[in-house]
Coordinates of C-alpha atoms and ligand atoms in Angstrom, one line a residue:
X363 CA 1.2 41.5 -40.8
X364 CA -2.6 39.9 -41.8
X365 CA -3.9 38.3 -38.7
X366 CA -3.2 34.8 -39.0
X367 CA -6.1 33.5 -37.2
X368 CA -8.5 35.5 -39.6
X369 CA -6.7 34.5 -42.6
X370 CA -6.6 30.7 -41.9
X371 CA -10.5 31.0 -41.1
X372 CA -11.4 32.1 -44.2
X373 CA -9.0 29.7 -46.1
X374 CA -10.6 27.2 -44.6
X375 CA -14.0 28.3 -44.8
X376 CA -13.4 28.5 -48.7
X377 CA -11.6 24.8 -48.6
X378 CA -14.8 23.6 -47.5
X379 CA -17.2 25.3 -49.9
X380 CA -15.5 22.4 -52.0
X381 CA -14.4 24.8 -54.8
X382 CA -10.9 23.9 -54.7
X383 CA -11.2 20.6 -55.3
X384 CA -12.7 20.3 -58.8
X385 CA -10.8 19.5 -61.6
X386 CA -11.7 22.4 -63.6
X387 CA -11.1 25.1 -60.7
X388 CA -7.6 23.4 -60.1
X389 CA -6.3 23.8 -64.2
X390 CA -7.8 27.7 -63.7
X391 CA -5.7 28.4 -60.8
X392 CA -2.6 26.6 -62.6
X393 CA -3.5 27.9 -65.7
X394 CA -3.3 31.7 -63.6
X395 CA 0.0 30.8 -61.8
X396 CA 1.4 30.2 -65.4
X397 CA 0.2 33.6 -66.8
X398 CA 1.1 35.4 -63.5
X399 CA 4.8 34.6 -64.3
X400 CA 4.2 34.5 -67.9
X401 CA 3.2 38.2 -67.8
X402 CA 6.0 39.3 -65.1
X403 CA 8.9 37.7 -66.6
X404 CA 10.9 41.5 -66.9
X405 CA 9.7 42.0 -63.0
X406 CA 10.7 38.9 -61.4
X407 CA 14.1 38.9 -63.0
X408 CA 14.9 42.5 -61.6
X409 CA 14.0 41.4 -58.6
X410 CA 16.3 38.6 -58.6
X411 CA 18.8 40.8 -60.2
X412 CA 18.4 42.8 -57.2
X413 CA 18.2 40.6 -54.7
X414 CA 20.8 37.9 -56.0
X415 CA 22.3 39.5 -59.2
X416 CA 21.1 36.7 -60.8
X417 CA 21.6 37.0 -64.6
X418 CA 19.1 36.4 -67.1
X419 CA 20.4 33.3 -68.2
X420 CA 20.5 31.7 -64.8
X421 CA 17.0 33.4 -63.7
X422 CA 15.2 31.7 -66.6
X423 CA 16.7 28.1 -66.8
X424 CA 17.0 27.9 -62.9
X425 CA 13.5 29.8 -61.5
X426 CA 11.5 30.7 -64.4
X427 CA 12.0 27.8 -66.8
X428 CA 11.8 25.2 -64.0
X429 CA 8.4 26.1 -63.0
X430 CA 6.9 26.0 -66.7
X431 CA 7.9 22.8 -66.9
X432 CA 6.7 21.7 -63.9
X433 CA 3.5 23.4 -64.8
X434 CA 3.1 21.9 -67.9
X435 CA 4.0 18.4 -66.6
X436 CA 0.9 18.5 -63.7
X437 CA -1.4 20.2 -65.9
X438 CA -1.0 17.0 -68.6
X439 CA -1.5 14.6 -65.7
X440 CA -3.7 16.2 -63.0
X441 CA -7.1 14.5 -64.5
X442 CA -5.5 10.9 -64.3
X443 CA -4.0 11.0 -60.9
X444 CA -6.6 12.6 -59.1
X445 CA -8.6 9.8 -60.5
X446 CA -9.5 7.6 -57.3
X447 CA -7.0 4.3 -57.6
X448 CA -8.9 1.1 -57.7
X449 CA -7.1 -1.7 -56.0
X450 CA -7.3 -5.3 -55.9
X451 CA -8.7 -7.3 -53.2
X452 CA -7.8 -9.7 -51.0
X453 CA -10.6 -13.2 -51.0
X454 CA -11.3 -12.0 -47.5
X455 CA -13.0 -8.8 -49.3
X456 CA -14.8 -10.4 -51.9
X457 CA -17.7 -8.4 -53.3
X458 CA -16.1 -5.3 -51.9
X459 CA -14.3 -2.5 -53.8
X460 CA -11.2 -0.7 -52.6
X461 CA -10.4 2.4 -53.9
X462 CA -7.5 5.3 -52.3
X463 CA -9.3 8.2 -52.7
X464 CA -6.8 11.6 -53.3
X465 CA -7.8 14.1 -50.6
X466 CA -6.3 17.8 -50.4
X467 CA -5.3 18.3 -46.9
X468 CA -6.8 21.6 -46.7
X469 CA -4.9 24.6 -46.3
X470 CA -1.2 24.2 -46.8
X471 CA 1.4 26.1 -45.2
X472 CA 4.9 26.8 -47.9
X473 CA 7.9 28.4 -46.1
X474 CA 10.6 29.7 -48.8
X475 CA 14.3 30.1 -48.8
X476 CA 16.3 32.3 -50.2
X477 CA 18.4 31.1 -52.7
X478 CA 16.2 30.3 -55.5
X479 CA 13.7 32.7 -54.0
X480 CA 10.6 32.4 -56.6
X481 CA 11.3 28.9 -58.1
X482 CA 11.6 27.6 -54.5
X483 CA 8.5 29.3 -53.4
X484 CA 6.4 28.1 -55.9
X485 CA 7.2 24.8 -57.0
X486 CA 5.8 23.7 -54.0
X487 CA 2.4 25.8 -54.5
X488 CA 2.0 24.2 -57.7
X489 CA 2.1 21.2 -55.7
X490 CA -0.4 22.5 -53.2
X491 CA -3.0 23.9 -55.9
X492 CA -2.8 20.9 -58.2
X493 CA -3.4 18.7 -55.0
X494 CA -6.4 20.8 -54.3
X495 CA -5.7 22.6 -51.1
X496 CA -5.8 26.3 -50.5
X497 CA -2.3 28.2 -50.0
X498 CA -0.7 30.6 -47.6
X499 CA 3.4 31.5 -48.7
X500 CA 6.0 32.7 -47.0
X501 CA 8.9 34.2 -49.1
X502 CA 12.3 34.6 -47.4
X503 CA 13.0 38.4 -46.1
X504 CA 16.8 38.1 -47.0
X505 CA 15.6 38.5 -50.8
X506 CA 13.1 41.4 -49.8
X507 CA 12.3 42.6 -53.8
X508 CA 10.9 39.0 -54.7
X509 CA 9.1 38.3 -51.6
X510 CA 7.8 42.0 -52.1
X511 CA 6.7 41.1 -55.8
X512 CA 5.5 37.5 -55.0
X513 CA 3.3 39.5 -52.3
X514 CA 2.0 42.0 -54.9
X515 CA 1.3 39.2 -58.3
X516 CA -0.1 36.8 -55.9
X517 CA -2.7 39.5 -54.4
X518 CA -3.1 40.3 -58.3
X519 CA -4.3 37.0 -59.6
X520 CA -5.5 35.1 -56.9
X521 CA -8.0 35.8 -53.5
X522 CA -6.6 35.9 -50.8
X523 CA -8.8 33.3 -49.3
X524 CA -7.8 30.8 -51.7
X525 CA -3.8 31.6 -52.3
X526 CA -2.0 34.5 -50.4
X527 CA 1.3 35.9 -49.2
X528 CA 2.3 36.7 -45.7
X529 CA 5.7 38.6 -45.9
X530 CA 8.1 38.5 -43.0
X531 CA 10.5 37.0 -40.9
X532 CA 10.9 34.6 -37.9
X533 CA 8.5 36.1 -35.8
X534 CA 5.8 36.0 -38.2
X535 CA 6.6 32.3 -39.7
X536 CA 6.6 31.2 -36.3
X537 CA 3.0 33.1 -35.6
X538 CA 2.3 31.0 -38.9
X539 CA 3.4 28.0 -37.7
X540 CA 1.6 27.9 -34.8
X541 CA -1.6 28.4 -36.3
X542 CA -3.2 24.7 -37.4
X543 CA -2.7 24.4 -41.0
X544 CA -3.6 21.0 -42.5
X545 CA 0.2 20.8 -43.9
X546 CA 3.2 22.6 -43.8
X547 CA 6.2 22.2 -46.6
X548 CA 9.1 23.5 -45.6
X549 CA 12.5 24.6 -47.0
X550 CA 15.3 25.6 -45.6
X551 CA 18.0 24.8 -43.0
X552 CA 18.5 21.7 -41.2
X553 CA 18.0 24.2 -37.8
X554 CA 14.8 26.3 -38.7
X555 CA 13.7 22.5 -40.1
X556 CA 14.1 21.4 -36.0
X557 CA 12.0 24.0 -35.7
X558 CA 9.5 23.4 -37.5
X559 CA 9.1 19.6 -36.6
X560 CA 8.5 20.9 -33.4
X561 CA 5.7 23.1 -34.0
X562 CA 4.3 20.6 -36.2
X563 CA 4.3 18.3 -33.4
X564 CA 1.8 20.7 -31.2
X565 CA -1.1 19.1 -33.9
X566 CA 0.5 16.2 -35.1
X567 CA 0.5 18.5 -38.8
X568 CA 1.9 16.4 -41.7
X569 CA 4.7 17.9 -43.3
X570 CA 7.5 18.1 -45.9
X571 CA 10.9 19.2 -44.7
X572 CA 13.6 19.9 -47.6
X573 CA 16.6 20.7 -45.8
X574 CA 20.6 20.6 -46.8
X575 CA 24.1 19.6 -45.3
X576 CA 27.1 18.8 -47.5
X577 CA 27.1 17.3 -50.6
X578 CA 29.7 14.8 -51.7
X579 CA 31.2 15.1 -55.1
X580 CA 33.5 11.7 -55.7
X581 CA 36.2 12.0 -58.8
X582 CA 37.7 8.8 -59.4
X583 CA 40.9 8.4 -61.3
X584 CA 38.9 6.6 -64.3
X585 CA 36.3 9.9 -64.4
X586 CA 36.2 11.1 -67.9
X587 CA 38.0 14.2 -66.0
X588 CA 37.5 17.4 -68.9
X589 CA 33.2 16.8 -68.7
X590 CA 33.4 16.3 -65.1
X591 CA 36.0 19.7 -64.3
X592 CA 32.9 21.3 -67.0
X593 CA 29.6 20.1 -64.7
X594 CA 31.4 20.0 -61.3
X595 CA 32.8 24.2 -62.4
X596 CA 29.3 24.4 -63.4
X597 CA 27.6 22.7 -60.7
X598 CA 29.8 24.5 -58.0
X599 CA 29.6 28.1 -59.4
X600 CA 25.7 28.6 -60.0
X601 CA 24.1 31.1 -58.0
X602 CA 27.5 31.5 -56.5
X603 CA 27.5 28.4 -54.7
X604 CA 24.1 28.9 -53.3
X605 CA 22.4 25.9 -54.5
X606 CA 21.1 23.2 -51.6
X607 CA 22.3 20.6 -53.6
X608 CA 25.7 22.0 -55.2
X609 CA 28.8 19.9 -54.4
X610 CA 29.8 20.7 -51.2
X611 CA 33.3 19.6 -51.4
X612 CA 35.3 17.6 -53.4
X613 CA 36.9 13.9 -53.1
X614 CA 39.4 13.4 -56.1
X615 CA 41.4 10.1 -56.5
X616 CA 45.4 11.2 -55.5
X617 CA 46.4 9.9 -58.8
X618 CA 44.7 11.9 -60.8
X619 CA 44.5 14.9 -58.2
X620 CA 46.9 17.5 -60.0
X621 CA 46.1 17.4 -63.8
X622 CA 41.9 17.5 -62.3
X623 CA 42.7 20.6 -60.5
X624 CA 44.4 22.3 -63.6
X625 CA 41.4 20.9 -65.4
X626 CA 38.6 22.7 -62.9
X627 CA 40.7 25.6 -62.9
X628 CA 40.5 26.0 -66.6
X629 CA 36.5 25.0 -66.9
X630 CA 36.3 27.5 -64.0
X631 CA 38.2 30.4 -65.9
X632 CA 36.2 29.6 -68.9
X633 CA 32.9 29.5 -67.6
X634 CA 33.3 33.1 -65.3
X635 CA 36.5 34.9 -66.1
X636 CA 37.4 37.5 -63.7
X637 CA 34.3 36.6 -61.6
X638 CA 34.7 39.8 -59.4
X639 CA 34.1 42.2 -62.8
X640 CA 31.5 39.7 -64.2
X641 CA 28.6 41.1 -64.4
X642 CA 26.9 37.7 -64.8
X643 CA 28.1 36.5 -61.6
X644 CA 26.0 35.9 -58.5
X645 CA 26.8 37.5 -55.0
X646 CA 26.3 36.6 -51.7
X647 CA 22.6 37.2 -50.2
X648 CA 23.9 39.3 -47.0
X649 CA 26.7 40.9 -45.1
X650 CA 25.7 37.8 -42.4
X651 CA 26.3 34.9 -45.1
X652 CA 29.5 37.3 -46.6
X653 CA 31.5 37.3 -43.3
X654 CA 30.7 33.4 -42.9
X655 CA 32.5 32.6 -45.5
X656 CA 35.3 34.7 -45.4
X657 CA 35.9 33.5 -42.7
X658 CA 36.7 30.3 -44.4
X659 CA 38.8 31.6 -46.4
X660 CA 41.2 32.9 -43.2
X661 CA 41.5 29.4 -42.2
X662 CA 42.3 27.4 -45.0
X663 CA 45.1 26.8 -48.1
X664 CA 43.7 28.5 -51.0
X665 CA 44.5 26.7 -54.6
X666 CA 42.6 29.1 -56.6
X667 CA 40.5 32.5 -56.5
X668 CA 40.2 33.5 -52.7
X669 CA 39.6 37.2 -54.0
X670 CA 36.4 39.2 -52.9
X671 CA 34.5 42.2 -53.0
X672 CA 33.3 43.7 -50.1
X673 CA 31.1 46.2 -51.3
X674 CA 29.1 44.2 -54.0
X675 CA 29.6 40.7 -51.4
X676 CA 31.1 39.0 -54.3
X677 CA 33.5 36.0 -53.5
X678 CA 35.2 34.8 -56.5
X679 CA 35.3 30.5 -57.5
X680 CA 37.2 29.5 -54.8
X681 CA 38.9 25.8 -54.1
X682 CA 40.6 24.9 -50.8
X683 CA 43.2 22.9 -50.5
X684 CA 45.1 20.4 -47.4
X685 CA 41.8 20.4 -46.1
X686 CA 41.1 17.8 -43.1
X687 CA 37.2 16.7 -41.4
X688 CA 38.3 18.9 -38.2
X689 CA 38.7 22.0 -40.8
X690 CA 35.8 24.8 -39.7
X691 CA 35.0 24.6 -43.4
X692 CA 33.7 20.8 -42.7
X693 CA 32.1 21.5 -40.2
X694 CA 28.5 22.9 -41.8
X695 CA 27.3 23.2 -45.1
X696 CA 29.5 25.7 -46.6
X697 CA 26.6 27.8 -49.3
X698 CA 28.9 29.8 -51.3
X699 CA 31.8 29.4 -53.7
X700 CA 34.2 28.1 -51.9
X701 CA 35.2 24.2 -52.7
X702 CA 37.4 22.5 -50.5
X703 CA 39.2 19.4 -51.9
X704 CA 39.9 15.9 -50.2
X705 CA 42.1 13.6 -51.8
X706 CA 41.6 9.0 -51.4
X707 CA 43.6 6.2 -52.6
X708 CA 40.7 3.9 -52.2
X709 CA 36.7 4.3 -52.9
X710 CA 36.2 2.3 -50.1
X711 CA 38.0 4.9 -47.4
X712 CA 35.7 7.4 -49.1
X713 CA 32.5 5.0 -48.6
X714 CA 33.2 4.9 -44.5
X715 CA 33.8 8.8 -44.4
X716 CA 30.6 9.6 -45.9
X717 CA 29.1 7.5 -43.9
X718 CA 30.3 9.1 -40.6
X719 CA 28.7 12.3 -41.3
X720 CA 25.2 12.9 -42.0
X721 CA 23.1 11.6 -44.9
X722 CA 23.9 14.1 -47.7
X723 CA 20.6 16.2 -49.8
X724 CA 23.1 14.9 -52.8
X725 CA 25.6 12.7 -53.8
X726 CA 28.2 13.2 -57.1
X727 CA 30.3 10.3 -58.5
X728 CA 32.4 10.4 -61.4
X729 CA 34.1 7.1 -63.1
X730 CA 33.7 5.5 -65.7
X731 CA 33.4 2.2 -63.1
X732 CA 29.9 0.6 -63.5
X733 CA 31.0 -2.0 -60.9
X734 CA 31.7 1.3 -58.5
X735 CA 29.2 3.3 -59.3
X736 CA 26.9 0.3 -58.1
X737 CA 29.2 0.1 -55.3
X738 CA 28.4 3.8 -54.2
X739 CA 25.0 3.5 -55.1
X740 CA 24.4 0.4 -53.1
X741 CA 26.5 1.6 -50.1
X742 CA 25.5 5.0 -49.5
X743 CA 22.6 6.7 -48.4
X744 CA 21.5 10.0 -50.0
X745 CA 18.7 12.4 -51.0
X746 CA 19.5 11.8 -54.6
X747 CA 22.5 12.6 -56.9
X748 CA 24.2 12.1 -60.2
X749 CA 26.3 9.7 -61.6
X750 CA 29.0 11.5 -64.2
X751 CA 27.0 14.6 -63.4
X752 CA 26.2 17.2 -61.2
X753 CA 22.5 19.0 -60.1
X754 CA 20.9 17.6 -63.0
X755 CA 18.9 15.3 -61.0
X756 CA 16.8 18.3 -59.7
X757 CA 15.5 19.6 -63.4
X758 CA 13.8 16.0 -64.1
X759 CA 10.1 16.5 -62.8
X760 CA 9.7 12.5 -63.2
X761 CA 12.4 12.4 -60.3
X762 CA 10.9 12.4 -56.6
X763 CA 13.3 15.3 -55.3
X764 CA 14.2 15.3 -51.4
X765 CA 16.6 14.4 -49.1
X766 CA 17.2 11.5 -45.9
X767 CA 17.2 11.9 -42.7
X768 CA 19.0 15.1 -41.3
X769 CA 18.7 16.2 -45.4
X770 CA 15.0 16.0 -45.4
X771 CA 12.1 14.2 -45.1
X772 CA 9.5 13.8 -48.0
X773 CA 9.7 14.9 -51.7
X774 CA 8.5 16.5 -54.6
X775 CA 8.4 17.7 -57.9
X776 CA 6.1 16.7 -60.8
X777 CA 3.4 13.4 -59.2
X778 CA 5.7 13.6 -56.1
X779 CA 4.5 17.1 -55.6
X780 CA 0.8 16.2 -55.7
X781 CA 1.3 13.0 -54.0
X782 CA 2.9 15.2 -51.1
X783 CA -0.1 17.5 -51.0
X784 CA -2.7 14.6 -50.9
X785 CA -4.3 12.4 -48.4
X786 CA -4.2 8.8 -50.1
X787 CA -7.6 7.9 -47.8
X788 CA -8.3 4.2 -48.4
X789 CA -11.9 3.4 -48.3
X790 CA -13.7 -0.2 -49.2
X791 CA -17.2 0.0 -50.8
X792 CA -18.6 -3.3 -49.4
X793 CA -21.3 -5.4 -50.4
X794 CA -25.0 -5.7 -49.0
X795 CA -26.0 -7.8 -51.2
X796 CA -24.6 -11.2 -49.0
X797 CA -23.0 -10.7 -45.7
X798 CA -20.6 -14.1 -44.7
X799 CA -21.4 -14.7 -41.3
X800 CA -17.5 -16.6 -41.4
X801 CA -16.6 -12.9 -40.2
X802 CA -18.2 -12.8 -37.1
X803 CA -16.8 -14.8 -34.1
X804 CA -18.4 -18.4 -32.7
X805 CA -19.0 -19.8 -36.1
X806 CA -16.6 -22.5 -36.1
X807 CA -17.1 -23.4 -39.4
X808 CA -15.9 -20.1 -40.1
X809 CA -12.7 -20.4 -37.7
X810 CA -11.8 -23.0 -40.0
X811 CA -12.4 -21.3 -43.6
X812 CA -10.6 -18.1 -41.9
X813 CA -7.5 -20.3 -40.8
X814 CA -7.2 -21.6 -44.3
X815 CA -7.6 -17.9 -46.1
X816 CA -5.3 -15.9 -43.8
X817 CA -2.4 -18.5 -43.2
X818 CA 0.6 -18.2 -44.9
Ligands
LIG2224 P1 16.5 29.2 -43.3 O1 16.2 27.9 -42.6 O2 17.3 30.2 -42.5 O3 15.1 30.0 -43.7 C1 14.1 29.4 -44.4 C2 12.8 30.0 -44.0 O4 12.6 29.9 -42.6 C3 12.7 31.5 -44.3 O5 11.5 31.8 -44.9 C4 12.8 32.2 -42.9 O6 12.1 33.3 -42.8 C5 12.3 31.1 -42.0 N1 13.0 31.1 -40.7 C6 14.3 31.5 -40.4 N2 14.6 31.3 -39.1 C7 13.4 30.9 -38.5 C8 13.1 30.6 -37.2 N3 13.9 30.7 -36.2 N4 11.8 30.1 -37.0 C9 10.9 30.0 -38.0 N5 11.2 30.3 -39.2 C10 12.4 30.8 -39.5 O7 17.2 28.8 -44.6 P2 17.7 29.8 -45.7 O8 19.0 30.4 -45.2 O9 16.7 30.7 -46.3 O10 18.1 28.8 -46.9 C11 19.3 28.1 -46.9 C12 19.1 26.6 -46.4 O11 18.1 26.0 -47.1 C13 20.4 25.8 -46.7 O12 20.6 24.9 -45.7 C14 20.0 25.0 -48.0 O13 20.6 23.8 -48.1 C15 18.5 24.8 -47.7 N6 17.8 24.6 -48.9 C16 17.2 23.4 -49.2 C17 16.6 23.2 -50.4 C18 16.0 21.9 -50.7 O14 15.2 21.8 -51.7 N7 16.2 20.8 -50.0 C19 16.5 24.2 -51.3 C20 17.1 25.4 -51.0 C21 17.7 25.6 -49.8

């Protein structure tokens, strides 16, 4: 592994030669990120083939895809919000100036998952590089082939004191997040994200933590329930379940429980076929995550699929059924294919359950109800969601993506992602031209015209 201590010294060495904070040098480096990918495209899908058998389609719309847009989206923008923001002033400040000046913290620390292994580890960098700061990555080691090729591009196109990769596992992120970096975005579990608050607290480093937990999807008995068996199937199934924000498990309205089964069934069928032969179809990222879930699978009523593939760590769409809150299934977020299914007579019961648990990364509600959409909206708290939809929320970069509490603190994506990766340092320019002497204390004319500027 690079020495840490070495590596962060020269980082920071070239953060304060003041390159990285032009305008100009910034659109390079973005402008290189986009024709490092641009350039790889074959590579970086193998690799994810390898590591995840992704297929093309999803590789492209859900890692490749996602980052030109975000790309194109900051570079269009950078020059206006990098701007310094002028700000009014109170009459306390007259013939003053305030202004919140965008400051790069420095070097940046990005800590990857697995899941969506290149779009997750740099969304953030473009973040981090638009923002100004310099950048040191760590890919996830349970997708070895695009932490490997992310190693080998980023050594390619950038220098390493600028933007570099430091492959490895928990020893080496936590060597890396001992070290003081200047910020430190991080995604992954809700345990490693304990973690990593506490190292951060050792120097009080800012950070971003996008964690997960279990995501609600609600189906009322008024859902428009064909398009919502299509998105949930669809929502569910991706990546084989492996998605931080896929519906964790479902909450359909009794009344309308059978014929929405039959209908998710169906959307499910059409969307994978025989998942286990589809070549299309993604598998589980290790033997560790395999087992977990079949072990799910021992414990609970299966309604549909519960077939699997032990030598390609395959499970097929799977949805449980007579599933309870005490159910090991409901117990953790669940990261795989398998949907269990709740059933409630009243939105309201399904209001206080939520609430009992922790505050979901994402929220789904389908019905046709705007008074109970506004009811679920209102009520509950969440990292952000869909209404009649499922994951969507995600793919729009003028949406501030992150979760709430035990789902995440902080967010990002498009202005969110260089607003997490800048300082906002509030400075007043003040006058020398007069100085009011109603400032300083013993003037009692002054105690007077302060009284009557600062009470309500
Ligand atoms: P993870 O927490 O196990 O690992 C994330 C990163 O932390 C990896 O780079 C890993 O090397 C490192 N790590 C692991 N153990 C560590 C330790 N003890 N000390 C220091 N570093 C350690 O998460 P994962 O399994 O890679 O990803 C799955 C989790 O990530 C799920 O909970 C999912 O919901 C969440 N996730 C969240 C988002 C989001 O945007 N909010 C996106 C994807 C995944």
């Amino acid at each position: 592994m690079k020495n840490v201590n070495e590596l962060l010294e020269r980082q920071k060495r070239f953060f304060y030669s003041e390159k990285t904070k032009t305008l100009d040098f910034r659109l390079q480096q973005l402008d290189k990120l986009k024709d490092m990918i641009a350039n790889n495209e074959a590579k970086i899908m193998e690799a994810l083939k390898k590591d995840l058998n992704k297929s093309e389609f999803e590789a492209f719309t859900t890692e490749i895809g996602f980052l030109y847009m975000e790309l194109k989206e900051v570079r269009k923008k950078l020059r206006s919000w990098m701007e310094p923001e002028k700000v009014t002033n109170p009459i306390t400040h007259k013939g003053a100036k305030s202004r919140i000046y965008k400051d790069p913290y420095g070097v940046a620390l990005v800590i990857a998952p697995w899941n969506y292994p290149f779009q997750l580890a740099l969304a953030p960098v473009i973040g981090a590089i638009a923002a100004g700061n310099c950048v040191i990555l760590k890919p996830s080691e349970l997708t070895p082939n695009v932490s490997r090729l992310l190693a080998e591009l980023v050594a390619q196109y950038f220098n390493e004191e600028y933007f570099t990769v430091v492959e490895g596992a928990v020893k080496e992120t936590q060597e890396l997040l001992s070290s003081r970096v200047d910020y430190i975005f991080f995604t992954g579990s809700v345990r490693v994200g304990k973690i990593v608050m506490e190292k951060a607290s050792k120097y009080l480093t800012p950070h971003t933590l996008e964690l997960g937990g279990k995501s609600p999807t609600i189906v009322d008995h008024d859902a428009n329930l064909e398009i919502a068996a299509k998105r949930i199937a669809w929502a569910k199934f991706t990546n084989a379940g492996q998605t931080c924000i896929a519906p964790d498990y479902l909450f359909v309205h009794e009344k309308v429980k059978e014929q929405f089964i039959d209908l998710l069934k169906k959307s499910t069928e059409n969307l994978y076929g025989n998942a286990l032969k589809n070549p299309d179809y993604g598998r589980i990222v290790s033997d560790g995550h395999y087992e977990r879930l079949k072990s799910f699978l021992l414990h609970s009523k299966v309604l549909f699929g519960g077939n699997s593939e032990d030598k390609e760590l395959i499970i097929e769409p799977t949805f449980l059924g007579d599933i309870g809150w005490d159910d090991p299934v409901m117990q953790e977020e669940i990261f795989g294919p398998l949907l269990p299914v709740l059933t409630f007579t009243s939105i309201e019961t399904v209001i206080e359950q939520v609430r009992n648990h922790e505050k979901p990364l994402a929220l789904y509600y389908f019905s046709e109800s705007k008074e109970k959409q506004e009811k679920i909206l209102t009520q509950l708290t969440f990292g952000g969601g869909c209404i009649n939809d499922a994951l969507f929320h995600i793919a729009n970069p003028y949406l501030p993506f992150g979760g709430v509490g035990q789902s995440g603190t902080g967010a990002y994506h498009g202005k969110a992602s260089f607003d997490t990766f800048t300082h906002q340092k509030s400075v007043v320019h003040q006058t020398t031209k007069f100085d009011f002497p109603f400032r300083y204390p013993g003037n009692k004319q002054g105690m007077k015209l302060i009284k009557k500027l600062m009470r309500p």
